[in-house]
Amino acid sequence: MTTSNSAGTDPAVHAELERLRDSIDNIDAAVVHMLAERFKCTQQVGHLKAAHRLPPADPERETRQITRLRRLAESAKLDPAFAEKLLNFIIAEVIRHHERIADTSADPTPGTPTNPS
């Protein structure tokens, strides 16, 4: 990424800024890929829940995950409240996916088996 060089700013500062931004870009890419992998797993959970008519949400599991993530955030020197907000956002999206999967499983297209396994 190229940025304009402010007049009078040390070129070493710009070089360090670029190095740090490159690291941030790499971390962002890793976060996106990790979230994609997480959602692949949660989609499988959603299909399993739908096949066994389990509810899309599991409040006890969510509470355990939030507690666990807050502890991890504290040990990583990340604001636990931020980590909790992030996990709540992810959980809401997962539940939305699980509800869609359950709706699709409950109302199959005519002639489509409800449990293909």
Coordinates of C-alpha atoms in Angstrom, one line a residue:
M1 CA 0.0 0.0 0.0
T2 CA 1.5 3.4 -1.0
T3 CA 0.7 6.5 1.0
S4 CA 1.7 10.0 0.3
N5 CA 4.8 11.2 2.1
S6 CA 4.0 14.2 4.3
A7 CA 6.5 17.0 3.8
G8 CA 9.2 16.9 6.5
T9 CA 8.3 13.5 7.8
D10 CA 11.2 11.1 8.3
P11 CA 11.2 8.4 5.5
A12 CA 12.0 5.8 8.3
V13 CA 8.6 6.7 9.9
H14 CA 6.8 5.9 6.7
A15 CA 8.7 2.7 6.2
E16 CA 7.8 1.6 9.7
L17 CA 4.2 2.6 9.1
E18 CA 4.1 0.5 5.9
R19 CA 5.7 -2.5 7.8
L20 CA 3.0 -2.3 10.5
R21 CA 0.2 -1.9 8.0
D22 CA 1.5 -4.9 6.1
S23 CA 1.3 -6.9 9.3
I24 CA -2.2 -5.7 10.0
D25 CA -3.3 -6.7 6.5
N26 CA -1.9 -10.2 7.0
I27 CA -3.6 -10.5 10.4
D28 CA -6.9 -9.3 8.8
A29 CA -6.6 -12.0 6.1
A30 CA -5.9 -14.6 8.8
V31 CA -8.9 -13.5 10.8
V32 CA -11.2 -13.7 7.7
H33 CA -9.9 -17.2 6.9
M34 CA -10.3 -18.4 10.5
L35 CA -13.9 -17.0 10.6
A36 CA -14.7 -18.8 7.4
E37 CA -13.4 -22.1 8.9
R38 CA -15.4 -21.4 12.1
F39 CA -18.6 -20.9 10.0
K40 CA -18.0 -24.1 8.1
C41 CA -18.0 -26.0 11.4
T42 CA -21.1 -24.1 12.7
Q43 CA -22.9 -24.9 9.5
Q44 CA -22.3 -28.6 10.2
V45 CA -23.6 -28.1 13.7
G46 CA -26.7 -26.4 12.3
H47 CA -27.4 -29.4 10.0
L48 CA -26.9 -31.8 12.9
K49 CA -29.2 -29.8 15.1
A50 CA -31.8 -29.6 12.3
A51 CA -31.6 -33.4 11.6
H52 CA -32.2 -34.1 15.3
R53 CA -34.8 -31.3 15.8
L54 CA -32.6 -29.5 18.3
P55 CA -33.1 -25.8 18.9
P56 CA -30.9 -23.4 16.9
A57 CA -29.7 -21.6 20.0
D58 CA -28.0 -23.1 23.0
P59 CA -27.9 -20.4 25.7
E60 CA -25.9 -22.6 28.2
R61 CA -23.2 -23.2 25.6
E62 CA -23.2 -19.5 24.6
T63 CA -22.7 -18.5 28.3
R64 CA -19.8 -20.9 28.7
Q65 CA -18.2 -19.6 25.4
I66 CA -18.5 -16.0 26.5
T67 CA -17.0 -16.7 29.9
R68 CA -14.2 -18.7 28.2
L69 CA -13.6 -16.0 25.6
R70 CA -13.5 -13.2 28.2
R71 CA -10.8 -15.2 30.1
L72 CA -8.8 -15.7 26.9
A73 CA -9.1 -12.0 26.1
E74 CA -7.8 -11.0 29.5
S75 CA -4.8 -13.3 29.2
A76 CA -4.1 -11.8 25.7
K77 CA -4.4 -8.2 27.0
L78 CA -7.5 -7.6 24.9
D79 CA -10.5 -5.8 26.3
P80 CA -12.9 -8.6 27.5
A81 CA -15.9 -6.4 26.8
F82 CA -14.8 -6.0 23.2
A83 CA -14.2 -9.8 22.9
E84 CA -17.7 -10.4 24.3
K85 CA -19.3 -8.0 21.8
L86 CA -17.5 -9.7 18.9
L87 CA -18.5 -13.2 20.1
N88 CA -22.1 -12.1 20.6
F89 CA -22.1 -10.8 17.0
I90 CA -20.8 -14.1 15.7
I91 CA -23.2 -16.1 17.8
A92 CA -26.2 -14.1 16.5
E93 CA -25.0 -14.8 12.9
V94 CA -24.6 -18.5 13.7
I95 CA -28.1 -18.8 15.2
R96 CA -29.5 -17.0 12.2
H97 CA -27.8 -19.7 10.0
H98 CA -29.1 -22.5 12.2
E99 CA -32.6 -21.1 12.0
R100 CA -32.4 -20.9 8.2
I101 CA -31.1 -24.5 8.1
A102 CA -33.9 -25.7 10.4
D103 CA -36.5 -23.9 8.3
T104 CA -35.1 -25.5 5.1
S105 CA -35.0 -28.9 6.8
A106 CA -38.6 -28.5 8.1
D107 CA -40.0 -27.5 4.7
P108 CA -38.2 -29.5 2.1
T109 CA -38.9 -29.3 -1.6
P110 CA -41.4 -32.0 -2.6
G111 CA -39.6 -35.2 -3.4
T112 CA -36.4 -34.2 -1.4
P113 CA -35.5 -36.4 1.5
T114 CA -35.4 -34.6 4.9
N115 CA -32.5 -36.7 6.1
P116 CA -30.2 -37.7 3.3
S117 CA -27.7 -39.7 5.5

